[in-house]
């Protein structure tokens, strides 16, 4: 086991300041039984695609045991196997991994009895627990006793800071001189975080200094430096906490551009987080993530999906911003249907569209450069 130290440094007062300082390469198993590749498995899906903090050894989901996690998600193998049980995952690792990460993210944020058993088994084996649910395991007597007995820690990623340490909207966002882009969407669990992550990576590879501000638990677990689990806060502090993280990213990194991860959808009947993101970050541009093949909202099948044009109109009416492009989630679509959807969106809305996972990432970068041509000028001057 790696020794733990608890950081007393504010580290820009971000959401991860109270988490243990972890050595690079700490090993982890991701538990996602019956949900990997599904909407409620989005934490596991995200960790398989990108993790700065952990070396992901395997994913637990007996439905797809034997498959490669990357190949299953995106058609490209990444060497992370999907295994049937915790016992198999430990055997595959060859020793006891450092962490067991709860990779399920149900809408209610609660553990089932079967999920509790697996996490408690991980603790009994000596694994630290990373929990991104609304249910705080450090408040659960059974988990606390088990962790004390095994000498491990439980990190409740969504636990907010004390109210005395939270921020109301202050207006400091007006001091942020670089453009902000919010990646919003037409539903929850639709790929906003993945698109934001890929966009930041692609912009940096192009030579444009981009920084991401996360707004959900998965980005924090992945190792994002700036972020807050927005849906766990008292609403009064939501826009202020987003503003605070954007300001911290600006002051700490001096970026050319800041990309803000979206949550839910502005039109969603159950989630208001997109409104706080728009108010707190005051983005100059918005990218809307849409799943043309999705007929109803993910966890709310009584509600039909909004069409992307109505979401664009709602966003632009709600905030002083403009939608600069649309990104397509290709679930339930063939390649030819993806192309048709992209063409239709571009024709109907007059903005560029792309699928970040099946089309060149240069398309996504060009979407941003078309909207903010000064970024290209700055890049040219820097390389001259």
XYZ file of C-alpha atoms in Angstrom:
384
model
C 0.000 0.000 0.000
C 1.151 3.531 -0.708
C 1.344 5.804 2.333
C -1.258 8.528 2.561
C -0.747 12.160 3.268
C -3.606 14.618 3.483
C -3.038 17.930 1.796
C -3.493 21.117 3.827
C -2.683 23.278 0.809
C -5.695 25.031 -0.719
C -4.504 24.238 -4.244
C -6.608 27.018 -5.734
C -9.360 26.045 -3.270
C -10.529 23.372 -5.675
C -12.707 20.360 -5.066
C -9.808 17.917 -4.796
C -7.936 19.836 -2.110
C -9.145 17.564 0.708
C -8.392 14.334 -1.129
C -5.295 12.277 -0.380
C -2.147 13.138 -2.328
C -1.680 10.046 -4.451
C 1.471 8.768 -6.081
C 1.413 8.620 -9.838
C 0.454 5.168 -11.053
C -1.615 4.022 -8.090
C -3.398 0.900 -9.271
C -7.165 0.582 -9.375
C -9.979 -1.784 -10.264
C -13.227 -0.199 -11.434
C -16.438 -1.850 -10.272
C -19.287 -1.457 -12.765
C -21.374 -4.627 -12.619
C -24.201 -4.661 -15.196
C -23.563 -1.034 -16.185
C -20.304 -0.821 -18.162
C -20.915 0.902 -21.467
C -24.331 2.053 -20.264
C -25.428 5.529 -19.228
C -25.288 4.644 -15.531
C -21.746 3.339 -16.008
C -20.431 6.718 -17.099
C -17.829 6.944 -14.324
C -16.292 3.631 -15.359
C -16.596 4.559 -19.028
C -14.742 7.792 -18.386
C -11.945 6.152 -16.385
C -11.336 3.597 -19.119
C -10.993 6.401 -21.658
C -8.929 8.780 -19.524
C -7.318 8.720 -16.088
C -4.482 10.936 -14.913
C -4.566 9.714 -11.322
C -4.898 5.928 -11.500
C -3.473 3.019 -13.442
C -6.720 1.233 -14.310
C -6.025 -2.520 -14.250
C -9.482 -3.909 -15.048
C -13.219 -3.327 -15.017
C -15.700 -5.626 -13.248
C -18.847 -6.417 -15.227
C -19.761 -10.092 -15.586
C -21.980 -9.399 -18.606
C -18.984 -8.598 -20.794
C -16.247 -10.638 -19.085
C -13.421 -11.500 -21.456
C -13.735 -8.397 -23.606
C -11.247 -5.544 -23.803
C -12.788 -2.444 -22.217
C -11.505 -0.042 -24.867
C -12.598 -2.265 -27.733
C -16.011 -2.703 -26.151
C -16.539 1.040 -25.649
C -14.886 2.580 -28.694
C -13.678 -0.194 -30.979
C -10.004 0.300 -30.056
C -8.316 -2.080 -27.614
C -6.526 -0.446 -24.671
C -5.388 -3.497 -22.704
C -7.878 -3.057 -19.849
C -9.811 -6.326 -19.501
C -13.399 -6.676 -18.372
C -13.576 -9.379 -15.691
C -16.437 -11.174 -13.983
C -15.723 -10.571 -10.306
C -13.511 -8.870 -7.745
C -11.726 -12.170 -7.116
C -10.852 -12.449 -10.817
C -9.722 -8.822 -10.908
C -7.376 -9.320 -7.944
C -6.025 -12.521 -9.466
C -5.446 -10.727 -12.750
C -3.557 -7.939 -10.952
C -1.250 -10.447 -9.273
C -1.478 -8.568 -5.984
C -3.922 -6.392 -4.094
C -4.478 -3.193 -6.098
C -4.427 0.098 -4.229
C -7.995 1.126 -5.016
C -11.447 -0.134 -5.785
C -13.369 2.607 -7.573
C -17.143 2.560 -7.634
C -17.741 3.138 -11.338
C -21.534 3.108 -11.346
C -23.423 6.407 -11.397
C -27.175 5.822 -11.022
C -29.470 8.834 -11.081
C -30.351 8.412 -7.396
C -26.678 8.097 -6.424
C -27.339 5.193 -4.043
C -25.756 1.759 -3.612
C -27.719 -1.458 -3.956
C -27.224 -4.271 -1.452
C -25.204 -6.273 -3.997
C -22.940 -3.297 -4.691
C -22.356 -2.787 -0.970
C -21.148 -6.373 -0.658
C -18.507 -5.936 -3.374
C -17.174 -2.663 -1.986
C -17.004 -4.123 1.527
C -15.168 -7.127 0.086
C -12.661 -4.741 -1.473
C -12.107 -3.111 1.895
C -11.646 -6.520 3.520
C -8.912 -7.238 0.956
C -7.137 -4.010 1.926
C -8.219 -1.762 -0.946
C -8.964 1.927 -0.514
C -12.398 2.959 -1.816
C -13.165 5.831 -4.174
C -16.877 6.605 -4.090
C -18.525 9.089 -6.429
C -22.112 8.539 -5.330
C -24.420 10.857 -3.419
C -24.411 8.240 -0.640
C -21.423 9.105 1.550
C -19.791 5.918 2.794
C -17.895 7.768 5.510
C -21.293 8.313 7.130
C -22.137 4.608 6.998
C -21.219 2.800 10.226
C -20.610 -0.544 8.504
C -18.198 0.961 5.979
C -16.418 3.086 8.590
C -15.886 0.073 10.856
C -14.667 -2.081 7.960
C -12.223 0.617 6.813
C -10.832 1.045 10.339
C -10.392 -2.695 10.700
C -8.524 -2.984 7.396
C -6.568 0.248 7.759
C -7.832 1.774 4.517
C -9.542 5.012 3.567
C -12.816 5.866 1.872
C -12.969 8.972 -0.291
C -16.453 10.384 -0.896
C -15.734 12.491 -3.958
C -19.109 14.239 -3.985
C -18.923 15.430 -0.381
C -18.982 19.238 -0.608
C -16.749 21.564 1.315
C -18.050 23.168 4.505
C -20.495 25.947 3.731
C -18.081 28.502 5.173
C -15.659 27.533 2.398
C -18.168 27.709 -0.461
C -18.438 30.678 -2.783
C -21.341 32.823 -3.875
C -21.174 34.446 -7.307
C -18.827 37.413 -6.936
C -18.304 38.874 -10.386
C -14.661 37.771 -10.478
C -15.499 35.959 -13.716
C -15.351 39.362 -15.445
C -11.607 39.431 -14.713
C -11.082 36.246 -16.749
C -9.896 37.533 -20.099
C -9.555 34.259 -22.023
C -12.610 32.783 -23.756
C -14.618 30.049 -22.063
C -16.494 27.313 -23.888
C -19.117 25.239 -22.065
C -19.842 21.777 -23.419
C -23.553 21.342 -22.737
C -25.994 18.760 -24.086
C -29.536 17.591 -24.662
C -29.495 14.928 -21.897
C -27.453 13.569 -19.025
C -24.801 10.874 -19.645
C -24.591 11.853 -23.290
C -20.837 12.396 -23.657
C -20.239 15.990 -22.561
C -17.278 15.095 -20.356
C -15.704 12.918 -23.040
C -16.037 15.667 -25.636
C -14.633 18.279 -23.240
C -11.674 16.037 -22.364
C -10.887 15.257 -25.998
C -11.194 18.918 -26.940
C -8.728 20.001 -24.255
C -6.253 17.330 -25.320
C -6.586 18.208 -29.008
C -6.238 21.958 -28.441
C -3.086 21.446 -26.391
C -1.644 19.177 -29.071
C -2.326 21.974 -31.589
C -0.299 24.343 -29.387
C -3.248 26.166 -27.815
C -3.052 26.147 -24.027
C -6.436 24.799 -22.925
C -7.529 23.945 -19.379
C -10.605 21.998 -18.343
C -12.902 22.840 -15.442
C -14.890 19.804 -14.357
C -18.354 19.946 -12.854
C -18.956 16.290 -11.962
C -17.503 13.520 -9.852
C -15.970 11.559 -12.732
C -13.681 14.388 -13.825
C -12.474 14.760 -10.242
C -11.814 11.015 -9.975
C -9.936 11.109 -13.282
C -7.551 13.623 -11.746
C -8.828 16.954 -13.030
C -7.072 19.804 -11.252
C -10.002 22.212 -11.350
C -13.523 21.109 -10.636
C -16.474 20.733 -8.323
C -19.168 18.060 -8.001
C -21.871 20.560 -8.790
C -24.927 18.377 -8.197
C -23.959 17.821 -4.560
C -24.026 21.507 -3.619
C -26.686 23.700 -2.068
C -28.028 25.517 -5.165
C -27.231 28.962 -3.738
C -23.512 28.241 -4.111
C -23.528 26.486 -7.492
C -22.846 29.392 -9.834
C -20.315 30.828 -7.398
C -18.407 27.565 -7.166
C -18.275 27.274 -10.966
C -17.049 30.868 -11.161
C -14.440 30.166 -8.487
C -13.058 27.146 -10.327
C -12.863 29.020 -13.633
C -11.067 31.922 -11.944
C -8.679 29.471 -10.242
C -7.915 27.820 -13.580
C -7.305 31.203 -15.195
C -5.058 32.477 -12.416
C -3.242 29.183 -11.949
C -2.592 28.275 -15.582
C -2.805 31.486 -17.673
C -4.545 29.493 -20.433
C -5.513 30.587 -23.924
C -8.964 29.070 -23.416
C -10.951 27.296 -20.689
C -13.314 24.408 -21.440
C -16.098 23.874 -18.906
C -17.710 20.453 -18.615
C -21.506 20.479 -18.718
C -24.008 18.557 -16.610
C -27.507 17.363 -17.478
C -29.244 19.657 -19.975
C -30.786 23.088 -19.683
C -34.106 21.606 -20.843
C -33.933 18.601 -18.492
C -36.870 18.314 -16.060
C -34.738 16.883 -13.238
C -31.444 18.791 -13.419
C -30.676 22.499 -13.080
C -26.881 22.312 -13.206
C -26.563 23.592 -16.795
C -28.134 26.863 -15.667
C -25.506 27.319 -12.957
C -22.702 26.506 -15.405
C -23.943 29.152 -17.836
C -24.332 31.730 -15.079
C -21.084 30.959 -13.259
C -18.680 30.540 -16.180
C -20.369 33.028 -18.561
C -19.061 31.215 -21.645
C -18.449 33.090 -24.867
C -19.389 29.923 -26.744
C -21.238 26.665 -26.192
C -20.842 23.277 -27.845
C -23.984 21.146 -27.637
C -23.656 17.373 -27.396
C -26.602 15.507 -28.907
C -27.561 11.860 -29.466
C -29.757 11.713 -32.587
C -30.402 7.997 -32.028
C -31.719 8.457 -28.479
C -35.514 8.641 -28.339
C -36.122 9.360 -24.641
C -34.116 10.875 -21.803
C -31.685 8.374 -20.322
C -33.085 7.808 -16.838
C -36.481 9.337 -17.551
C -38.172 7.264 -20.269
C -41.443 9.169 -19.830
C -39.733 12.214 -21.368
C -38.902 12.420 -25.085
C -35.509 13.723 -26.135
C -35.477 17.373 -27.171
C -34.316 18.104 -30.695
C -30.995 19.875 -30.898
C -32.442 23.027 -32.494
C -34.745 23.613 -29.524
C -31.854 23.131 -27.075
C -29.707 25.607 -29.004
C -32.535 28.163 -28.965
C -33.077 27.659 -25.225
C -29.377 28.094 -24.391
C -29.034 31.241 -26.471
C -32.213 32.706 -24.975
C -31.154 31.886 -21.416
C -27.597 33.235 -21.527
C -25.560 35.877 -23.302
C -23.708 33.349 -25.427
C -23.840 31.562 -28.765
C -23.713 27.934 -29.776
C -20.602 27.477 -31.920
C -21.109 23.846 -32.868
C -22.729 20.488 -32.188
C -21.051 17.207 -31.291
C -22.806 13.940 -32.045
C -23.057 10.963 -29.719
C -23.194 8.030 -32.136
C -25.097 5.535 -29.963
C -27.595 3.479 -31.997
C -26.228 4.928 -35.272
C -24.349 3.301 -38.148
C -21.439 5.161 -39.696
C -23.577 6.344 -42.592
C -26.235 7.543 -40.139
C -23.579 9.506 -38.234
C -22.570 11.239 -41.456
C -26.212 11.977 -42.276
C -26.826 13.368 -38.781
C -23.779 15.632 -39.009
C -24.837 16.911 -42.421
C -28.404 17.531 -41.262
C -27.298 19.467 -38.174
C -24.930 21.644 -40.192
C -27.622 22.353 -42.786
C -30.372 23.082 -40.258
C -28.387 25.098 -37.713
C -25.621 26.627 -39.806
C -22.890 25.592 -37.347
C -20.195 22.923 -37.694
C -20.884 19.442 -36.332
C -18.736 16.370 -35.734
C -18.490 13.143 -33.736
C -15.336 13.398 -31.586
C -15.032 9.621 -31.219
C -15.405 8.547 -34.865
C -14.290 11.611 -36.827
C -10.878 13.376 -36.765
C -10.328 15.495 -33.675
C -9.057 18.222 -35.982
C -12.727 18.829 -36.837
C -13.424 19.616 -33.187
C -10.440 21.969 -32.929
C -11.425 23.709 -36.169
C -14.910 24.251 -34.709
C -13.312 26.264 -31.904
C -10.844 28.134 -34.118
C -13.633 29.137 -36.481
C -15.527 30.672 -33.576
C -12.452 32.244 -31.950
C -10.032 33.193 -34.756
C -7.849 35.172 -32.354
C -6.625 31.839 -30.984
C -5.093 31.087 -34.382
C -3.486 34.521 -34.491
C -1.975 34.036 -31.038
C -0.662 30.626 -32.063
C 0.934 32.078 -35.203
C 2.572 34.886 -33.235
C 3.855 32.447 -30.629
C 5.486 30.192 -33.244
C 6.952 33.104 -35.237
